[in-house]
Coordinates of C-alpha atoms and ligand atoms in Angstrom, one line a residue:
X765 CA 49.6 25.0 69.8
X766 CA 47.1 24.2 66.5
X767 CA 46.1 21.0 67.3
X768 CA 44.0 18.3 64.4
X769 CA 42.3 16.3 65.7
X770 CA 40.7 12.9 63.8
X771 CA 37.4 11.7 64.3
X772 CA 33.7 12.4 64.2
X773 CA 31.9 10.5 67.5
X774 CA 31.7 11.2 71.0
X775 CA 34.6 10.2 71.6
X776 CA 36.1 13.0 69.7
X777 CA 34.2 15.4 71.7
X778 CA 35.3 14.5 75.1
X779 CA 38.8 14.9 73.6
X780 CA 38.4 18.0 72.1
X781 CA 36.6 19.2 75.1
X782 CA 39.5 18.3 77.3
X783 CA 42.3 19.4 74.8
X784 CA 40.2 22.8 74.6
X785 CA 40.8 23.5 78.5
X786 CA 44.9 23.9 77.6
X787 CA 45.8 27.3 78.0
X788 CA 48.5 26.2 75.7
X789 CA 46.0 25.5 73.0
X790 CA 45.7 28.2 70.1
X791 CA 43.9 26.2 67.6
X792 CA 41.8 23.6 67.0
X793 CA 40.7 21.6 63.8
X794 CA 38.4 18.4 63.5
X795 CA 38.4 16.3 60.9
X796 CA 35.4 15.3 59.9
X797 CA 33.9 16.6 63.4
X798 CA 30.1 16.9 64.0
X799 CA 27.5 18.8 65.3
X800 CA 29.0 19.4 69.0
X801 CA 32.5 19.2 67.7
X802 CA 32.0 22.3 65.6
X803 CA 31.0 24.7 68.6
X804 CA 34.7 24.4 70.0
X805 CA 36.8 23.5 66.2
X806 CA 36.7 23.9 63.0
X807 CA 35.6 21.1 61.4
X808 CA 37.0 19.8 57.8
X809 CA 35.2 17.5 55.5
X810 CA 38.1 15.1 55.2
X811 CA 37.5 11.1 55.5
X812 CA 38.6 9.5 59.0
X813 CA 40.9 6.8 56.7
X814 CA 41.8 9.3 54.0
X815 CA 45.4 9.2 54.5
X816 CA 46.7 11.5 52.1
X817 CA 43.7 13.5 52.3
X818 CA 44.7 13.9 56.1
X819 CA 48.6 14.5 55.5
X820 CA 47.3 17.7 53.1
X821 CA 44.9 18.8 55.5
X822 CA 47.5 19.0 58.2
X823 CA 49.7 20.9 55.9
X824 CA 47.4 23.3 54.9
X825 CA 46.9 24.2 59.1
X826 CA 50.1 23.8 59.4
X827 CA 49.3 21.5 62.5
X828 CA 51.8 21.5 65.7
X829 CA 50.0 18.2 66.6
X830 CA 47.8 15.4 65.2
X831 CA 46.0 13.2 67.5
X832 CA 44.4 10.3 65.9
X833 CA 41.2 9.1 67.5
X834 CA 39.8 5.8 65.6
X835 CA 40.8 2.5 65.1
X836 CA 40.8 2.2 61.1
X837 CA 43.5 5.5 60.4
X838 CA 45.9 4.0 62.9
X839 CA 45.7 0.3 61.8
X840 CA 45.8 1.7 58.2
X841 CA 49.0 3.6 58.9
X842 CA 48.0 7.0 59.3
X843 CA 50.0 8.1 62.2
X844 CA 52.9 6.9 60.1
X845 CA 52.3 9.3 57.1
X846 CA 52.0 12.1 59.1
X847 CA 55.2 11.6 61.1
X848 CA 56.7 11.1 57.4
X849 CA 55.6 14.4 56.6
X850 CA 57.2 16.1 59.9
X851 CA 54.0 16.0 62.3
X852 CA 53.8 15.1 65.6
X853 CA 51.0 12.6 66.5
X854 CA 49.4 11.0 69.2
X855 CA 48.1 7.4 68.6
X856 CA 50.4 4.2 67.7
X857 CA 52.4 3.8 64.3
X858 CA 50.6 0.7 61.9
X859 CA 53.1 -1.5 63.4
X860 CA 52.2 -1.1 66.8
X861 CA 48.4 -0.8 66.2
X862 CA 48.4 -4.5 64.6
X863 CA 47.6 -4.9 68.5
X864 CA 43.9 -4.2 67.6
X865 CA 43.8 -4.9 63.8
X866 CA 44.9 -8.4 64.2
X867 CA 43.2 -10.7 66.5
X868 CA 46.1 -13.7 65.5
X869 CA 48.6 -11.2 65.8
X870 CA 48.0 -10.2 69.3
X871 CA 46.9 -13.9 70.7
X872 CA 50.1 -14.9 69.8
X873 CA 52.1 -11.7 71.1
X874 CA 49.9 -12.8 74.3
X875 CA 51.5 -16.5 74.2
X876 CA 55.0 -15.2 73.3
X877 CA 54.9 -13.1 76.5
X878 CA 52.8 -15.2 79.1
X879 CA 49.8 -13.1 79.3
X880 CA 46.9 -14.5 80.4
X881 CA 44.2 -14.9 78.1
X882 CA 41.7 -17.1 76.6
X883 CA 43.6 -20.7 75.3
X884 CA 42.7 -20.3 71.5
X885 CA 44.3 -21.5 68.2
X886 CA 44.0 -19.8 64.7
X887 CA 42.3 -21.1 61.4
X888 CA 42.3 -20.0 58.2
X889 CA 40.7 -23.5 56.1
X890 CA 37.4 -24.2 57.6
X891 CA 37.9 -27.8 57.9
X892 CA 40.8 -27.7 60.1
X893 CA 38.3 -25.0 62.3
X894 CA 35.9 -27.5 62.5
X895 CA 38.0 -30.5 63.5
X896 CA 39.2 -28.1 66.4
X897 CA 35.8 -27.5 67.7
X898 CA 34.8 -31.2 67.4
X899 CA 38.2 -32.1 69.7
X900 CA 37.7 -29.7 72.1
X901 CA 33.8 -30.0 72.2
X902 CA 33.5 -27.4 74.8
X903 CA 30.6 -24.8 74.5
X904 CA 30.0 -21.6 74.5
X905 CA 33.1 -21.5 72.4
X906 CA 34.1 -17.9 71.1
X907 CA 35.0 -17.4 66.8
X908 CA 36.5 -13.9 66.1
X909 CA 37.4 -12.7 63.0
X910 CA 41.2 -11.5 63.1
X911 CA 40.5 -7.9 61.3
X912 CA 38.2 -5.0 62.6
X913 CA 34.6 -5.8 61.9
X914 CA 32.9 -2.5 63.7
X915 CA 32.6 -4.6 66.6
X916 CA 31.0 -7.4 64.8
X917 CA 33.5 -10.0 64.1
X918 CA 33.1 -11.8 66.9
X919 CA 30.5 -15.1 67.5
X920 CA 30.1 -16.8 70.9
X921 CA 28.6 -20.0 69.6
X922 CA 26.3 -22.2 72.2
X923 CA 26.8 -25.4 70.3
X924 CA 28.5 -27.4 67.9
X925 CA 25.6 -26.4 64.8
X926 CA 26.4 -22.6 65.7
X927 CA 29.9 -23.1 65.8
X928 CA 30.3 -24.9 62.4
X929 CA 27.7 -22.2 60.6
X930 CA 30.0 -19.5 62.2
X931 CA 32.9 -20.7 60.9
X932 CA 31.1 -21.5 57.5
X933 CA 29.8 -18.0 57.4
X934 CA 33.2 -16.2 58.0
X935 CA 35.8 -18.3 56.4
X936 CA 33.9 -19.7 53.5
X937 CA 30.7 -17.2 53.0
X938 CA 33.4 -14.2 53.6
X939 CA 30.8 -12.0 56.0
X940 CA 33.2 -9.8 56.8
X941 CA 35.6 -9.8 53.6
X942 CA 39.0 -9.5 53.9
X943 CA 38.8 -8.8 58.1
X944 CA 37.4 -12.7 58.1
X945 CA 39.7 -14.4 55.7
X946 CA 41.6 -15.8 59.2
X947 CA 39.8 -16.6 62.5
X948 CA 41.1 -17.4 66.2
X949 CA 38.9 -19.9 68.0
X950 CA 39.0 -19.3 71.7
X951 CA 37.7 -20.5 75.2
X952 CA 34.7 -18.7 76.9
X953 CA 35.6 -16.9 79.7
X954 CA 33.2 -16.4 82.7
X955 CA 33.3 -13.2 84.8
X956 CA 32.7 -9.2 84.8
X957 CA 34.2 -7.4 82.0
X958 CA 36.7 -4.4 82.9
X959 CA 38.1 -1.9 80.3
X960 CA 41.2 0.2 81.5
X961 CA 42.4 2.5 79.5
X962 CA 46.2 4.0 80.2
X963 CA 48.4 6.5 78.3
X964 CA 52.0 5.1 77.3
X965 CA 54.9 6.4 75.8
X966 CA 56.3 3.3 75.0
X967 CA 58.2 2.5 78.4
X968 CA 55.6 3.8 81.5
X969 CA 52.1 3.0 81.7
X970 CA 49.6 5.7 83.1
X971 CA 46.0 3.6 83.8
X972 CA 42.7 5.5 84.3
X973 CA 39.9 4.6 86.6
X974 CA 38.8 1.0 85.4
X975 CA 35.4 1.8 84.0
X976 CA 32.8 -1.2 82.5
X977 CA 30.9 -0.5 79.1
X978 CA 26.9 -1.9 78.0
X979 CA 27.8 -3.9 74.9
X980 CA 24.1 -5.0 74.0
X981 CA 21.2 -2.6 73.1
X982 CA 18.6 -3.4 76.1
X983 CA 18.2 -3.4 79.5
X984 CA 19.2 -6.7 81.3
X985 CA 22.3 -7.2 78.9
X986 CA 19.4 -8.0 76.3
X987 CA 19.4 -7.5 72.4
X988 CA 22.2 -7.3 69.7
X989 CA 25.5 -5.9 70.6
X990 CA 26.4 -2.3 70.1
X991 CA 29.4 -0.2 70.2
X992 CA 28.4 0.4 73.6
X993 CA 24.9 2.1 75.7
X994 CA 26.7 2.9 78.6
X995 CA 29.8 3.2 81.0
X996 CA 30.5 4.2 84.5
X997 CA 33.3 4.3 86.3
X998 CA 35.7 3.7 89.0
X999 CA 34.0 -0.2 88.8
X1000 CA 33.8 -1.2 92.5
X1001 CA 35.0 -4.9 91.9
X1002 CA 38.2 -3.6 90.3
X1003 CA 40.0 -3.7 93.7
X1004 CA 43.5 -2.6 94.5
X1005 CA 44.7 -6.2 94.5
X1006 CA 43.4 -6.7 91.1
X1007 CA 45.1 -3.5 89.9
X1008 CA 48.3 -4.9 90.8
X1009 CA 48.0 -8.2 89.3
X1010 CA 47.2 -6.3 86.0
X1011 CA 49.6 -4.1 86.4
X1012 CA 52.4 -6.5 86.7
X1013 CA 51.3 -9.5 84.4
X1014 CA 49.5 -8.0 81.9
X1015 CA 50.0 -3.8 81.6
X1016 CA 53.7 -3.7 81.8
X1017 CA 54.5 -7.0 79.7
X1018 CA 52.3 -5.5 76.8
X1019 CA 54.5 -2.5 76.9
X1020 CA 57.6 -4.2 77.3
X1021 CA 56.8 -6.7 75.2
X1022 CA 56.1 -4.8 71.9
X1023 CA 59.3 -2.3 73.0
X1024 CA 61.1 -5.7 72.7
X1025 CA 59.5 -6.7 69.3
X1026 CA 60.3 -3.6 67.6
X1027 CA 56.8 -2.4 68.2
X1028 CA 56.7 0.6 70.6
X1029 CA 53.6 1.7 71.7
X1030 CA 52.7 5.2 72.0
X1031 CA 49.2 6.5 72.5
X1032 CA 45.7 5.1 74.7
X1033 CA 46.0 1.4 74.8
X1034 CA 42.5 -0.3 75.9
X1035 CA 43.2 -3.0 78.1
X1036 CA 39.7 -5.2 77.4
X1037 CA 39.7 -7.5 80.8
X1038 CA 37.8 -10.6 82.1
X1039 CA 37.7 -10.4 85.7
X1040 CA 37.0 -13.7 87.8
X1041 CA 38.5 -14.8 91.1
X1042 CA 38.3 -18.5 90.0
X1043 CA 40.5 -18.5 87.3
X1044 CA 43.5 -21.2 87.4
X1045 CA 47.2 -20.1 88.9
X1046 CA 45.4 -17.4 91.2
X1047 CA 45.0 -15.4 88.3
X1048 CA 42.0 -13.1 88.7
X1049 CA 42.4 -11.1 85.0
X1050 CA 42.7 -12.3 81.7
X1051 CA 42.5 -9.9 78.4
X1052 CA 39.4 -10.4 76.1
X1053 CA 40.6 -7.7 73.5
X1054 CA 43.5 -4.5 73.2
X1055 CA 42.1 -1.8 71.0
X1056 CA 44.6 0.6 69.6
X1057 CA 42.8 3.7 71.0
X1058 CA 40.2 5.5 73.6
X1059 CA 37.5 3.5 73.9
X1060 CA 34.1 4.6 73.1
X1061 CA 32.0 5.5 75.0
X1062 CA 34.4 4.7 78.1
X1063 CA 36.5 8.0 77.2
X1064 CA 33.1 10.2 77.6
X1065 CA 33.0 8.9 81.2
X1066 CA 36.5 9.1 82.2
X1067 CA 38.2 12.4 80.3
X1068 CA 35.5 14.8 82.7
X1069 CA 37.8 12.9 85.5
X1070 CA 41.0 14.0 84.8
X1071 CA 42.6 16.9 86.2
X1072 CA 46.2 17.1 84.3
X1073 CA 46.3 19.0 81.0
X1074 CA 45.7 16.8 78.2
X1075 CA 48.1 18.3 76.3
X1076 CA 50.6 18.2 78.4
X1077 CA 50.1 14.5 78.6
X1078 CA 50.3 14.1 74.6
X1079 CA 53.1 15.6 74.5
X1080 CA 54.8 13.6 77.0
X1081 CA 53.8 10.6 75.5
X1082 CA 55.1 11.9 71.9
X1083 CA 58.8 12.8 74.0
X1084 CA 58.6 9.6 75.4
X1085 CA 58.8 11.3 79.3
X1086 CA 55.6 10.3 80.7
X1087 CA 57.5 9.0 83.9
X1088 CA 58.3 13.1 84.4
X1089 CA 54.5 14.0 84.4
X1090 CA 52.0 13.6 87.6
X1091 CA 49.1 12.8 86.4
X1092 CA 45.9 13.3 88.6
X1093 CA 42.1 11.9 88.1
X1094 CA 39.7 13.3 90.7
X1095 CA 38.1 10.8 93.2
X1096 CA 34.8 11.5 91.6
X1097 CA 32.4 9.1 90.2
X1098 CA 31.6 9.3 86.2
X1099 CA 28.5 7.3 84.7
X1100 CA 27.7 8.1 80.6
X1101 CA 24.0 6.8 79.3
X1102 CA 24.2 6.7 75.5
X1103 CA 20.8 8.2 73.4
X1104 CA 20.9 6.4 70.2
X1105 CA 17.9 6.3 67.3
X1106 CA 15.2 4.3 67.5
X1107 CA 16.2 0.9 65.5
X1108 CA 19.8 1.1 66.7
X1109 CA 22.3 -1.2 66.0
X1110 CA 19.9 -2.1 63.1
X1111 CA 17.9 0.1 60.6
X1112 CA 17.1 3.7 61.7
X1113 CA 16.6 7.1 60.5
X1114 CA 18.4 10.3 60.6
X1115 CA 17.5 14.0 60.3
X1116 CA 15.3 14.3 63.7
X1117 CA 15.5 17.8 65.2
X1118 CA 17.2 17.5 69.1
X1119 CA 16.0 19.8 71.5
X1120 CA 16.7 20.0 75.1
X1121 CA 21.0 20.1 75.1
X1122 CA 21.3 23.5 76.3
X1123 CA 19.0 23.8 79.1
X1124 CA 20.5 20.1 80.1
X1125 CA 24.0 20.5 80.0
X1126 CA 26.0 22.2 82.9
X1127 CA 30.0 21.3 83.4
X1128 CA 30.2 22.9 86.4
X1129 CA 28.0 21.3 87.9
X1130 CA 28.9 17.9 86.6
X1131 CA 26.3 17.5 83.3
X1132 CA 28.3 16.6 80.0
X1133 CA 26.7 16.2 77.1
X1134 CA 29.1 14.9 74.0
X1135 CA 27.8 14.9 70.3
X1136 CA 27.9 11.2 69.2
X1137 CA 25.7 11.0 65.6
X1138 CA 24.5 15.1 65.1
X1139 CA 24.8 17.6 62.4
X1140 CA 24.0 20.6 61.9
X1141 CA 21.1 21.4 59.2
X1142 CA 19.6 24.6 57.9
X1143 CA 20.9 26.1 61.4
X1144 CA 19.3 23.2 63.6
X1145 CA 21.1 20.5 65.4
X1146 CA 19.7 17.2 64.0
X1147 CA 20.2 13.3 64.5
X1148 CA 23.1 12.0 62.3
X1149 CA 23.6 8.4 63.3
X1150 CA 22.9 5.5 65.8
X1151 CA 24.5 6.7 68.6
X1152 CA 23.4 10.4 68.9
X1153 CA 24.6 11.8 72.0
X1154 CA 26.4 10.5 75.3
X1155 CA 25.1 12.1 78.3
X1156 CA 27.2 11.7 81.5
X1157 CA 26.8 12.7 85.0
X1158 CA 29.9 13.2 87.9
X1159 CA 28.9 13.2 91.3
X1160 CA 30.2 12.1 94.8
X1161 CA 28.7 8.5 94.2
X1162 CA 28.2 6.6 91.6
X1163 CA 24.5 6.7 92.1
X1164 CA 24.9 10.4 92.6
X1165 CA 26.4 10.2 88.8
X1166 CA 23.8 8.2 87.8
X1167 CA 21.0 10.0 88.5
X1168 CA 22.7 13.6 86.9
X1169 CA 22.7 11.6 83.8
X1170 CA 19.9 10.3 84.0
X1171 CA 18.0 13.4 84.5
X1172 CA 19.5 15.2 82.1
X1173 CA 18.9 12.0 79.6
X1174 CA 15.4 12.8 80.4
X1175 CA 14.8 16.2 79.6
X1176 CA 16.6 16.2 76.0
X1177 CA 14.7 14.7 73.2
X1178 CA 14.1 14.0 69.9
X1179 CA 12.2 11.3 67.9
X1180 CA 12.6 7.9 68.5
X1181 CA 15.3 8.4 71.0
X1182 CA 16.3 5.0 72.9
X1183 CA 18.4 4.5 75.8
X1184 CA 19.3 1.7 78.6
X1185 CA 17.6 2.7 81.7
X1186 CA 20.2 0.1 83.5
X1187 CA 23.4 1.5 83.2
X1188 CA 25.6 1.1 86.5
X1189 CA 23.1 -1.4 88.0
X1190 CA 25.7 -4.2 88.5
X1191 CA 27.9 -1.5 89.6
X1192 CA 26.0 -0.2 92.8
X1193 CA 24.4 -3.6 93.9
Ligands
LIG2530 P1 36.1 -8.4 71.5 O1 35.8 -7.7 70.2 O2 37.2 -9.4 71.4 O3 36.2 -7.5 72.7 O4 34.7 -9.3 71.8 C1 33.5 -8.6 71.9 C2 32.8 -9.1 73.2 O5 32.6 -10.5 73.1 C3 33.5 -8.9 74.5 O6 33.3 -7.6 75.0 C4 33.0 -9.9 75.4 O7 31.7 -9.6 75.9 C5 32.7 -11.1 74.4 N1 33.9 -12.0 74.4 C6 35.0 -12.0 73.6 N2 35.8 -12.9 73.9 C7 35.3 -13.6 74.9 C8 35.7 -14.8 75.7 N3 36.9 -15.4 75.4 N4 34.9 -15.2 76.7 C9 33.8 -14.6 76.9 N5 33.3 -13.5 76.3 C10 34.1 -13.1 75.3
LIG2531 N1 33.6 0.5 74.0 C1 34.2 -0.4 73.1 C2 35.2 0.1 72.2 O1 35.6 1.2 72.2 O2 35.8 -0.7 71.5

């Protein structure tokens, strides 16, 4: 099996970590990879969203398989090229990954199939947005963009002044061009957030561990948001109950629902959940989000964790026979602290020599260090972007986990490096 696989962050790595344990695996490509990436594939200098770029490169491998890691090439179509041109993929067609690359779109798939979520209503004139916020006059109130906005797009607003400025920034000072030419103006919801990620072929839904990311840059939930410092998981508050409930209302009617609508999903679908025992109708789950794809950093924690062949599981999903495959995660606890540059999410520099990863990292003994932002330069593994590596840690406990990763976070270095020192607090309390 040659396997291409799309992608350049840690994310990437854990996958082509896990795809490289396949004794079925012969070859493996990245495109465009990174530092870590390239000790286990060979890496190709072709652009995430370069579709035809991507279709050639495939070609030219001759690829058995194409797995497509990021959000932009699978709401851009990508998957759908390549099974144009006779490859098999993992990750949704364009038609199914409108899930994530349309906020409207999937609020309204949510009301068309009773899922619970946030009441909301779309707006694409700015006067009819603000007339809505007036009526309702309920704060914090939450403005999303409806396209991807690298995690950007969306504004919880503490008054009416924020709201309206929000509003006036997106739909009329286009901040985040065409992604913010339509908005969905929802209710806050209070509670812990959840992310479960499950493989599905379309029909059967296979979830992982729940596992909880660390959305803003500093300790104490402080600071601007990120694309996430941290993640452990199994989340003690996601009980069995709760499991159920999503499993019933909200999993399998996603599924279902886009089977029905001509949309079949096949691929990771991130189930982004507000859990809170007081909702109405004895409803303890709601969805915030779907993403398209493994989350990241939430895959670095959880891929360590499962036991069935990866590959074997892609290609189920790609036969649409998932419901023939056992698939096994070990009872193990995962937590992953992200190292990013100093200045992260904002300005910050590149190019500082890390030192520290090989003495550190240890599989066997449950130390995984995955390459986020490196590269290699003049034979030395340098930083390469804000998030630089993602350090986890599997032990017995989750404070067990913890502290693996946070030792190991503490002997590898490299200028400026900043990390939470919170991660899993709210976990293990
Ligand atoms: P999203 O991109 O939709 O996941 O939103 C980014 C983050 O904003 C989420 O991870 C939540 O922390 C927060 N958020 C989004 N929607 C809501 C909501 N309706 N109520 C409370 N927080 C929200
Ligand atoms: N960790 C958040 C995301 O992958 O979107």
């Amino acid at each position: 099996m040659k396997i291409l696989v799309i992608g350049s962050g840690g994310r990437e790595h854990a996958i082509i970590t896990a795809l490289s344990k396949s004794k079925r695996l012969t070859e493996i490509h990245a495109a465009p990879g990174n530092g870590g990436i390239a000790e286990l594939a060979t890496c190709h200098d072709v652009k995430a969203t370069d579709i035809p770029g991507m279709v050639k490169l495939a070609q030219e491998i001759n690829a058995d398989w194409v797995f497509v890691a990021p959000d932009d090439p699978l709401v851009l179509g990508m998957v759908d090229s390549l099974n144009e041109n006779g490859f098999a993929t993992f990750g949704p067609r364009k038609n199914a990954a409108i899930l994530e690359g349309s906020k409207h779109f999937s609020k309204d798939f949510m009301k068309r199939h009773a899922i619970p979520t946030a009441d909301y209503e779309s707006f694409t004139d700015s006067a009819t947005a603000n007339a809505y916020i007036k009526a309702k006059d309920s704060y914090p109130c939450v403005i999303k963009c409806d396209g991807l906005a690298l995690g950007k797009g969306v504004i919880i607003a503490e008054d009416e002044t924020a709201a309206f400025t929000a509003v006036k920034d997106i739909l009329d000072g286009g901040k985040f061009g065409g992604a913010g030419g339509r908005i969905v103006i929802e209710e806050y919801l209070e509670g812990v957030e959840v992310t479960v990620l499950a493989f599905t072929d379309g029909k059967t839904v296979v979830p992982f561990p729940a596992s909880t990311d660390h959305k803003r840059a500093l300790d104490g939930d402080k600071g601007l948001n990120t694309g996430g410092m941290g993640v452990v998981a199994p989340v003690p508050y996601y009980t069995a109950e709760i499991a159920d409930e999503c499993m019933e209302k909200i999993f399998l009617p996603t599924i279902k629902g886009m089977a029905e609508e001509g949309r079949a999903f096949k691929g990771c679908i991130y189930f982004g959940l507000m859990i809170s025992p007081t909702f109405p109708d004895k409803c303890s789950a709601k969805v915030i989000e779907y993403n398209c794809r493994f989350g990241d950093p939430e895959t670095q924690a959880l891929l360590p964790l499962l036991e069935t062949d990866l590959l074997d599981i892609i290609e189920s999903v790609w036969e649409e026979k998932l419901d023939t495959l056992d698939i096994n995660f070990s009872n193990l606890k995962s937590a992953c602290v992200v190292m990013a540059s100093g200045g992260y999410p904002e300005k910050y520099s590149t190019g500082f020599t890390i030192s520290g990863i090989e003495a550190t990292a240890n599989p066997q003994d449950g130390v995984h260090v995955f390459h986020a932002g490196t590269r290699i330069q003049n034979s030395e593994l340098v930083t390469a972007g804000g998030r630089v590596l993602n350090v986890v840690g599997i032990g017995e406990t989750l404070e067990n986990a913890l502290e693996k990763a946070y030792s190991a976070v503490k002997s590898i270095t490299f200028e400026g490096a900043h990390y939470r020192t919170d991660i899993g607090k709210k976990a293990i309390t």
